[in-house]
XYZ file of C-alpha atoms in Angstrom:
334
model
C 0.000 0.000 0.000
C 1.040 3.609 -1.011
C 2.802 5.739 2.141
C 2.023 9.290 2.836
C 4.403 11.142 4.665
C 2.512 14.429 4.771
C 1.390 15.010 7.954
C -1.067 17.383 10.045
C -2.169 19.588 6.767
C -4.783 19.825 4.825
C -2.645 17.986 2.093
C -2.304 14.993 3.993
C -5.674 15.030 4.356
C -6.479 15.385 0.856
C -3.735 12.587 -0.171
C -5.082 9.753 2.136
C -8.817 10.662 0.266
C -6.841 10.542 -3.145
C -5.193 7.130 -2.002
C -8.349 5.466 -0.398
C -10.299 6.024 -3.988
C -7.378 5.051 -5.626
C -5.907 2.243 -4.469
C -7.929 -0.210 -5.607
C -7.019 -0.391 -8.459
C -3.503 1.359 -7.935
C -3.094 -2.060 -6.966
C -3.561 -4.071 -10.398
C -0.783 -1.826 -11.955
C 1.860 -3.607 -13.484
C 4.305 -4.347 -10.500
C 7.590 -3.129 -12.203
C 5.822 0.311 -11.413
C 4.438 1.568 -14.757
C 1.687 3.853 -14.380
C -1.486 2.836 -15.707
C -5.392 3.992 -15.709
C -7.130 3.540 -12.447
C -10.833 4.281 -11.433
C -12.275 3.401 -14.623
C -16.034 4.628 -14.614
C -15.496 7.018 -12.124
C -12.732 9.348 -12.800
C -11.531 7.664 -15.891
C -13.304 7.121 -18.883
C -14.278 3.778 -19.853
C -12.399 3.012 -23.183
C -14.405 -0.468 -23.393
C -17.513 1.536 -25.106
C -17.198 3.963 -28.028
C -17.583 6.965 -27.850
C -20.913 8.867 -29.976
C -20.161 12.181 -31.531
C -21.300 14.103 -34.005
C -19.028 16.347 -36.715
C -18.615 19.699 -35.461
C -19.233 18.485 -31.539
C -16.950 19.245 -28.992
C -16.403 16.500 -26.519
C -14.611 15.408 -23.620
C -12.616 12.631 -21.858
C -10.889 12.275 -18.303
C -8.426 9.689 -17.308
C -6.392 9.551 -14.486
C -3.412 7.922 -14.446
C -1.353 6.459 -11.321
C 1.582 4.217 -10.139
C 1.530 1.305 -7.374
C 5.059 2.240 -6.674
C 5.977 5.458 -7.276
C 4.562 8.108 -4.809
C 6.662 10.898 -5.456
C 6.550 12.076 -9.057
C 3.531 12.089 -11.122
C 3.498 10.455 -14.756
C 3.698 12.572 -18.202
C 0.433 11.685 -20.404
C 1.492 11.926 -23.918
C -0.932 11.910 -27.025
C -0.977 8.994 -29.997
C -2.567 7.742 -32.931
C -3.148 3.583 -32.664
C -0.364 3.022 -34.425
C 2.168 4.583 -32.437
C 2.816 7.952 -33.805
C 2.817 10.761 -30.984
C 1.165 13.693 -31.675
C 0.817 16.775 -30.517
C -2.161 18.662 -29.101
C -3.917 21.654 -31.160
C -5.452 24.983 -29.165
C -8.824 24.645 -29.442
C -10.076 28.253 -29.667
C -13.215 29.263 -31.481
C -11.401 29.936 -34.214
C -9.934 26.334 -34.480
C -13.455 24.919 -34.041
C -14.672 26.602 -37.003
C -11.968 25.567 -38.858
C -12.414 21.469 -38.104
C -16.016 21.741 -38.496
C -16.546 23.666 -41.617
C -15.492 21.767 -45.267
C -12.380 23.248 -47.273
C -14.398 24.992 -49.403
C -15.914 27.042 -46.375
C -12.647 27.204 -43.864
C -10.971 30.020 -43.786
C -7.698 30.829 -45.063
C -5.931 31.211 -41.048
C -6.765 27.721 -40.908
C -4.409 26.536 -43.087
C -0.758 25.513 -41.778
C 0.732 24.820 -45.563
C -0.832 24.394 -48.760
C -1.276 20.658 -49.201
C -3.891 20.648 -46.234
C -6.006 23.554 -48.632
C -8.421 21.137 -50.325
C -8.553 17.803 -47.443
C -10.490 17.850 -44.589
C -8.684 17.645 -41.594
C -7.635 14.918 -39.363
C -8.613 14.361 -35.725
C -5.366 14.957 -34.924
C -5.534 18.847 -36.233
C -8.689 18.791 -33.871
C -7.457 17.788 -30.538
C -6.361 19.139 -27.093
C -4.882 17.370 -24.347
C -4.893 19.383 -21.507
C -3.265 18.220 -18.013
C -6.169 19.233 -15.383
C -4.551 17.912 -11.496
C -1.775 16.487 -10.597
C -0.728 14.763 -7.267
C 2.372 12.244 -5.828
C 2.004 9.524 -8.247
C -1.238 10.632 -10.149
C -2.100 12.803 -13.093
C -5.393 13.590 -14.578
C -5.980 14.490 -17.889
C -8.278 15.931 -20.033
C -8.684 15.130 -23.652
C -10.992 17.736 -25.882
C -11.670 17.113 -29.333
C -13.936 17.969 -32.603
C -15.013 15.422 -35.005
C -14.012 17.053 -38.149
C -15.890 17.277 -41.513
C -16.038 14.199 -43.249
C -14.790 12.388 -40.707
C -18.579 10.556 -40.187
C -18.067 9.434 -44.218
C -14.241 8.298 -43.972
C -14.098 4.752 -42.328
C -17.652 3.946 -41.441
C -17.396 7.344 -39.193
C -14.796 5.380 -36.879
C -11.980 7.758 -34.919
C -9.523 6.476 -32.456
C -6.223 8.174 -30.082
C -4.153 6.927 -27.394
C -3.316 7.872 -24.411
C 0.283 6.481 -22.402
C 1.804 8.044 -19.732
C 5.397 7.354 -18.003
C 7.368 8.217 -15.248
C 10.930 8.178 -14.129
C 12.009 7.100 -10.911
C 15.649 7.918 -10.629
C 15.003 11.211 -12.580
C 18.138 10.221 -14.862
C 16.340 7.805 -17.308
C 16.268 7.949 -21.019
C 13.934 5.080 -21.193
C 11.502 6.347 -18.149
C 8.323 3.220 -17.602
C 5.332 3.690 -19.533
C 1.981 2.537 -19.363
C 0.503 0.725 -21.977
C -1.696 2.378 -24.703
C -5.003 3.323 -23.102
C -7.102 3.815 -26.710
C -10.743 5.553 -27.188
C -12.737 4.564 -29.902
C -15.158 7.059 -31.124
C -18.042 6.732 -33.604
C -19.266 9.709 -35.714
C -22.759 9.423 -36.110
C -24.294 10.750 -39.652
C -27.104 13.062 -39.855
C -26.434 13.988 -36.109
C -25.530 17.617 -34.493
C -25.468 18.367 -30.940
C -26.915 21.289 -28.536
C -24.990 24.088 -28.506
C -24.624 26.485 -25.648
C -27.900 28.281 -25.244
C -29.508 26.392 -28.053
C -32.947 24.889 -27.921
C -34.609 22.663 -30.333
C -36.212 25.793 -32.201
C -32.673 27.649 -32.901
C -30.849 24.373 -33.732
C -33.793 23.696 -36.171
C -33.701 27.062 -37.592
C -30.086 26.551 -38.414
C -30.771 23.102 -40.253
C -33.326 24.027 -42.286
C -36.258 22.294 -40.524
C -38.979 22.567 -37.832
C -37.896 21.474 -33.982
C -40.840 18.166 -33.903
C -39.071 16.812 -36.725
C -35.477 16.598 -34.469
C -38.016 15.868 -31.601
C -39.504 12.995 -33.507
C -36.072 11.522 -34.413
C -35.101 11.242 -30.574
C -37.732 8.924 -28.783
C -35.001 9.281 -26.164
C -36.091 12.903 -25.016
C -37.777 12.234 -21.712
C -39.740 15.044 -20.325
C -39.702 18.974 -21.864
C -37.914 19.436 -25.330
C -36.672 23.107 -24.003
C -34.643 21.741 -21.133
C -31.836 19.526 -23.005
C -28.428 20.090 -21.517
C -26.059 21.550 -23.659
C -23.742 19.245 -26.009
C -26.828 16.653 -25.748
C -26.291 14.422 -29.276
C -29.378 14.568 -31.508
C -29.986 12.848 -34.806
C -31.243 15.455 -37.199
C -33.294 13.003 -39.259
C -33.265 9.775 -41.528
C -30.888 8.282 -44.144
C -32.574 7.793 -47.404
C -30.741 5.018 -49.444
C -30.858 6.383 -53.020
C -32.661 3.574 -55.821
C -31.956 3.333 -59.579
C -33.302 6.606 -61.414
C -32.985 9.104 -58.478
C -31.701 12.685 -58.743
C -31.101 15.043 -55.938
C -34.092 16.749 -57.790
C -36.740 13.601 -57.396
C -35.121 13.322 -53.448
C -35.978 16.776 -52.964
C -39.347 16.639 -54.085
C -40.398 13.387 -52.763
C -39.928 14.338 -49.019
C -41.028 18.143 -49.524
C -37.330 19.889 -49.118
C -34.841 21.758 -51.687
C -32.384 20.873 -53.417
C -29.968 23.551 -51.597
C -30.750 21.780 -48.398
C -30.270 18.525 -49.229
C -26.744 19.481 -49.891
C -26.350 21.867 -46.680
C -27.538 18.375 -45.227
C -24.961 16.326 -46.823
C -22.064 19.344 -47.545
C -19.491 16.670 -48.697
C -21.871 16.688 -52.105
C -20.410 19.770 -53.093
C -16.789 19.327 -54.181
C -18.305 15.938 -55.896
C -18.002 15.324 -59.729
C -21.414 16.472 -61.541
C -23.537 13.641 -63.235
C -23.384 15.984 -66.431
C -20.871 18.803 -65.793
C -20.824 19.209 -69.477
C -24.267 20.807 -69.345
C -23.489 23.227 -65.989
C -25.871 21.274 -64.166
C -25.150 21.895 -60.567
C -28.524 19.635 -59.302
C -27.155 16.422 -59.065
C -23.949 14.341 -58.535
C -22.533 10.767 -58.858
C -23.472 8.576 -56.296
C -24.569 5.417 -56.334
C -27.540 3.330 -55.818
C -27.588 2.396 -52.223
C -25.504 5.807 -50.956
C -27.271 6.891 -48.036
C -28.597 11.183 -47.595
C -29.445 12.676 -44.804
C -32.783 14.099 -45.241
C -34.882 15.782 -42.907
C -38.396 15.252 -44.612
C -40.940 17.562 -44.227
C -43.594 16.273 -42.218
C -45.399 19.453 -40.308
C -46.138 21.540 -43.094
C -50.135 21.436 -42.401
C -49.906 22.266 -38.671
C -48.618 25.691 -39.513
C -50.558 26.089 -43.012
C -49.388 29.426 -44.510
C -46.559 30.422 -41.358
C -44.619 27.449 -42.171
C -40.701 28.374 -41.554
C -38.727 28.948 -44.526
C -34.853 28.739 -43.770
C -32.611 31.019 -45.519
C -28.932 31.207 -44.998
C -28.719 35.120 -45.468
C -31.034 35.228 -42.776
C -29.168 33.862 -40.287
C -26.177 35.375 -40.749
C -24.638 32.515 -42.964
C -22.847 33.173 -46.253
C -24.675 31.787 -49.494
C -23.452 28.111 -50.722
C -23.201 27.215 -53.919
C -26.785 28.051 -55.453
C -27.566 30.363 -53.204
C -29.384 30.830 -50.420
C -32.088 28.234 -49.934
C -35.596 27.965 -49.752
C -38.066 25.220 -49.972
C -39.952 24.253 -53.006
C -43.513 25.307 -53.453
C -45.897 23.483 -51.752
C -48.897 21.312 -53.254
């Protein structure tokens, strides 16, 4: 068992609290002395579940790492991919957020360390922040913030992943300190999915997709109790997938569930950059996919409720600079 020398302060106070929680599982470290992650489901976050995100959310993880025999020093957390590479962390500033969330076409220029990153959508790893939160004699907690960037729910069945190690040197002196092994979070963007930001409701988040609030409500039988008291960062699908058959256009999409074209690719925004079915022509209505792709589509299903006041999204209304097309409203009505 860990001893604390500390005596008669409050920090010997707080260190025996720190060890009782601890020690538990202090004690199934590896017995050489290499830290590893303790408290999982508590403190630490449990890595045996993936993680649900959404592009454009920003998320995070604790872990806390300790040693069974080291009670002096605390370990250094480090940042990798799965494979072994260590990375380092990004700032994640408003400015940054923008720039993971938003496609190439839309980011702007600042965002943009050299030139070969101008027309790719960026990498988790240009999207990250590890952050060391509290450290005490033989423990360090860590906090891991992150953005699923664009594209990143259509690249690899929407699957992310980092790692997190942390070492420690005991004599001080050592070029090849003990390190814990890889503690790795798998994270699953979900398509078609945004969630709450701060001071958004269902009605704002709505506004900014192009669609009425019951038809997010009615995507999430999961909302228990009042739709205007979800806590912020809340995941919420936005609607459906449509798998596309043999003969459809953007154009037929659009008109069977009662949208625009122009949303349908605010909906799906990596449609954009996409080869034209007949670019010949100039016709900017329709691209090539393939039977079976899936949209997102958010149908419209309320249009009767509200008769003549139904909402009609435009992006110059909101502050949002025209796409391609322009700014977007739905078709007529029948």
């Amino acid at each position: 068992m860990r001893l604390l020398k500390t005596q008669g302060t409050l920090l010997f106070g707080l260190a025996v609290l720190v060890a009782a929680v601890y020690v538990a599982q202090a004690a199934t470290c590896d017995s050489a002395g290499s830290p590893c992650v303790i408290d999982v489901g508590t403190s630490s976050y449990n890595n045996s579940e993936t993680f649900l995100t959404a592009v454009g959310c920003v998320k995070e993880i604790h872990v806390v790492f300790g040693s069974l025999l080291d009670d002096v020093t605390s370990p250094h957390v480090e940042l990798f991919t799965t494979s072994g590479s260590k990375r380092n962390s990004i700032v994640l500033d408003a400015e940054q957020e923008a720039c993971c969330e938003n496609a190439p076409l839309d980011r702007a220029s600042t965002c943009i360390i050299d030139r070969s990153e101008e027309k790719i959508p960026f990498t988790l790893f240009r999207c990250i922040n590890l952050d060391i939160t509290d450290q005490w004699p033989g423990y360090t907690r860590a906090k891991v913030t992150f953005i699923a960037p664009y594209n990143s729910d259509m690249t690899d069945d929407g699957k992310l992943s980092f790692c997190l190690t942390a070492a420690h040197d005991p004599t001080f002196t050592s070029t090849n300190p003990l390190r814990s092994q890889p503690y790795c979070i798998d994270i699953q963007v979900q398509r078609c999915s945004a969630c709450l930001k701060q001071g958004q409701g269902l009605v704002n988040m709505a506004k900014q997709w192009g669609t009425q609030w019951t038809q997010i409500y009615s995507a999430n039988q999961d909302i228990i109790g009042s739709p205007d008291h979800l806590e912020e960062g809340r995941l919420l699908r936005l609607g459906p997938l449509y798998a596309l058959r043999e003969g459809d256009t953007l154009m037929s999409v659009a008109l069977k569930f009662g949208v625009s074209v122009n949303q349908l690719f605010y909906w799906n925004k990596y449609l954009r950059p996409m080869e034209d079915t007949v670019s010949e022509n100039n016709n900017t209505m329709s691209r090539e996919v393939g039977v079976g792709h899936q949209l997102c589509v958010l149908p419209k299903t309320c249009y009767n409720s509200f008769a003549d006041q139904q909402p009609v999204f435009n992006q110059i209304e909101v502050g949002l600079k025209p796409s391609k097309g322009g700014a977007w409203a739905d078709p007529k009505q029948v």
